[in-house]
Amino acid sequence: MDLNYSRTVKDPVLGNGLAASKDLSAGEPIIKISEPFLIVVEKDALEKVCSYCLIESDTSSLKRCTGCKVVRYCTPACQKADWKLIHKNECSLLQRLPGIPPTPVRALYQALLRYVRPGPAFELDSRSQGLEAHVPDLKRDRKRWDEMVLQAKGALEFSKTPADKMDMVTRLLCIMATNAFRATLPDDTPIGLCYEPTLALANHSCVPNAFIMFDGRGISLMALDPIKAGEQIFISYVDFTQSRDQRRAELKQRYFFDCECQKCKHAYTPYRVCKESTAISSEKLALLYDYKTLVFQAEEREQEIQVMQQELNDVREAISVTHSLIDLSKTTASETERLNFLKQASSDLSLYKTHKLFALPPYPTILDELYLSYIDNEHLTSALILLLFIFLNCDIYNWPQPNHPIRVTRLFTIARLLKYAASLEPAALQHSLPFIPSEVLAGTDFIDATHAVLILVDELAPLSHGQGTRFVGQVELELREVEEVQRLRGGVGKALQKWQSEGNSATDGRKIASQIFTGLRTLAGFAFEVIEKQRL
Ligand SMILES: [Zn+2]
Ligand SMILES: [Zn+2]
Ligand SMILES: [Zn+2]
């Protein structure tokens, strides 16, 4: 372990857990592990990430292993390191098999080869021993259990583990099934499975105070909120912006417990959680949205929801229809149909729109899917308008902490979409967004906007993704690029740079940034014009 500000604690209800061993500030790393116990790239990601350092790249620039033709690497150094670590064993296995085994089988196989003591003992490694296995719970689901037994058998044979060790192998598979994390790219795209016993001790809450972050093979546990010494550390095992029913169903199905966190116990809405959250203050971010106003609005929406209970109950059926429409949008082959399903879902929940309850599930999912539909169809200016709206009306409530990685990643995407808009000729830009008045579009300088948003991302990225990470490097690269463009064309770039280094006391820069962000809020206001009028 490279860094550890945690210790194991025993929670009377939740069992083993992790607590902070010192006072931690928001965005501070709690645990850093450069070489986790196990990371396996999943089938769908094998073509697009290096199987060793997990960097994302074009398939053409990743070299395929000439032996198995399954895994790819970004450099000979990565290939060599992975060969030494595990691939010397796995390569010949992959060559012999007709297809790539499922990820849990590959993970179990690798764990058996790397950690289970060779020789007659063949014991479970000591770090996995204390972890929850949920064998009886898993056995109850007949179909799932049968599949797991098959997987365990496969890994046992592939690793040449003696057949009489089948119980131990199955137990290890169960431990991994209940304790592994999704390995992700910095933008939260899942790319594989990571099993790390130390982090597996962290308990779940739907109002977490910490999160897991990957940087290549490295994995960190980061503080989302300030955490006092001795206070327990909670991460969320599921997407905590889902509805209470969805979260609880997923937790029960995958981890076999009924969540008793405050949010579940009292059925808190995102607005309620938001108004009670502590967030790090950023005076720069306050120019985009004011935190006090946010809390005030969250309070207002919460009160409105309380008096709307009857109406909200009445739309229960519409909500379940909405879920079906979202599912349909994901399965249809026609892009037009996909968009229409989502538009239908949005209009079915017009009650939410009327009362501006955009952060209430399932509304954020509808908006997200609409945004993705525009991205997939390369309608990037429409995607920009939608993402600005989502950021200002869903994200800041659902993730009130400015250093939440999903929020920071979104802000970075906004910067990139602004950069794209800046690259368009004015006529092409207007043509792509015909229902936005020309004076609004002409009044926005998209290069300045890119610059200002990147300054925000640059400030937050070390707190969301960790200092010195690839993501921070990417952000800095984009920032240097726009600074260079600004330098060449003169204008307000200098003032913005001053604002970046001196904060809001740099009056000129502050005024410019403030104007830019007002412009972005205006653009976000056209989101429903996009949803209602924009065709693919
Ligand atoms: Zn690599
Ligand atoms: Zn190979
Ligand atoms: Zn909960």
PDB file of N, CA, C and O and ligand atoms in Angstrom, residues 65-71 83 87 91 94-95, ligand 2:
ATOM      1  N   CYS A  65      -1.176  -9.199 -28.677  1.00  0.00           N
ATOM      2  CA  CYS A  65      -0.242 -10.279 -28.345  1.00  0.00           C
ATOM      3  C   CYS A  65      -0.275 -11.284 -29.492  1.00  0.00           C
ATOM      4  O   CYS A  65      -1.346 -11.763 -29.863  1.00  0.00           O
ATOM      5  N   THR A  66       0.881 -11.582 -30.070  1.00  0.00           N
ATOM      6  CA  THR A  66       0.902 -12.453 -31.247  1.00  0.00           C
ATOM      7  C   THR A  66       0.619 -13.907 -30.879  1.00  0.00           C
ATOM      8  O   THR A  66       0.292 -14.706 -31.736  1.00  0.00           O
ATOM      9  N   GLY A  67       0.748 -14.233 -29.598  1.00  0.00           N
ATOM     10  CA  GLY A  67       0.464 -15.598 -29.154  1.00  0.00           C
ATOM     11  C   GLY A  67      -1.026 -15.878 -29.138  1.00  0.00           C
ATOM     12  O   GLY A  67      -1.552 -16.601 -29.980  1.00  0.00           O
ATOM     13  N   CYS A  68      -1.732 -15.244 -28.207  1.00  0.00           N
ATOM     14  CA  CYS A  68      -3.159 -15.542 -28.020  1.00  0.00           C
ATOM     15  C   CYS A  68      -4.054 -14.689 -28.912  1.00  0.00           C
ATOM     16  O   CYS A  68      -5.207 -15.022 -29.128  1.00  0.00           O
ATOM     17  N   LYS A  69      -3.542 -13.554 -29.389  1.00  0.00           N
ATOM     18  CA  LYS A  69      -4.325 -12.608 -30.194  1.00  0.00           C
ATOM     19  C   LYS A  69      -5.571 -12.114 -29.449  1.00  0.00           C
ATOM     20  O   LYS A  69      -6.572 -11.751 -30.052  1.00  0.00           O
ATOM     21  N   VAL A  70      -5.500 -12.115 -28.120  1.00  0.00           N
ATOM     22  CA  VAL A  70      -6.652 -11.677 -27.326  1.00  0.00           C
ATOM     23  C   VAL A  70      -6.372 -10.341 -26.647  1.00  0.00           C
ATOM     24  O   VAL A  70      -7.142  -9.393 -26.760  1.00  0.00           O
ATOM     25  N   VAL A  71      -5.244 -10.249 -25.950  1.00  0.00           N
ATOM     26  CA  VAL A  71      -4.951  -9.025 -25.199  1.00  0.00           C
ATOM     27  C   VAL A  71      -4.133  -8.062 -26.061  1.00  0.00           C
ATOM     28  O   VAL A  71      -3.476  -8.470 -27.012  1.00  0.00           O
ATOM     29  N   TRP A  83       3.430  -9.969 -18.984  1.00  0.00           N
ATOM     30  CA  TRP A  83       3.916 -11.331 -19.228  1.00  0.00           C
ATOM     31  C   TRP A  83       4.457 -11.918 -17.936  1.00  0.00           C
ATOM     32  O   TRP A  83       4.137 -13.036 -17.543  1.00  0.00           O
ATOM     33  N   HIS A  87       0.624 -13.153 -17.790  1.00  0.00           N
ATOM     34  CA  HIS A  87       0.291 -13.571 -19.149  1.00  0.00           C
ATOM     35  C   HIS A  87       1.108 -14.767 -19.637  1.00  0.00           C
ATOM     36  O   HIS A  87       0.670 -15.496 -20.521  1.00  0.00           O
ATOM     37  N   CYS A  91      -1.477 -16.846 -21.583  1.00  0.00           N
ATOM     38  CA  CYS A  91      -1.384 -16.787 -23.047  1.00  0.00           C
ATOM     39  C   CYS A  91      -1.642 -18.156 -23.681  1.00  0.00           C
ATOM     40  O   CYS A  91      -2.464 -18.285 -24.587  1.00  0.00           O
ATOM     41  N   LEU A  94      -5.268 -19.225 -23.313  1.00  0.00           N
ATOM     42  CA  LEU A  94      -6.167 -18.539 -24.246  1.00  0.00           C
ATOM     43  C   LEU A  94      -6.014 -19.098 -25.664  1.00  0.00           C
ATOM     44  O   LEU A  94      -6.969 -19.129 -26.432  1.00  0.00           O
ATOM     45  N   GLN A  95      -4.795 -19.541 -25.993  1.00  0.00           N
ATOM     46  CA  GLN A  95      -4.582 -20.122 -27.327  1.00  0.00           C
ATOM     47  C   GLN A  95      -5.318 -21.446 -27.479  1.00  0.00           C
ATOM     48  O   GLN A  95      -5.821 -21.773 -28.541  1.00  0.00           O
TER      49      GLN A  95
HETATM   50 ZN    ZN B   2      -1.013 -13.729 -25.360  1.00  0.00          ZN
END
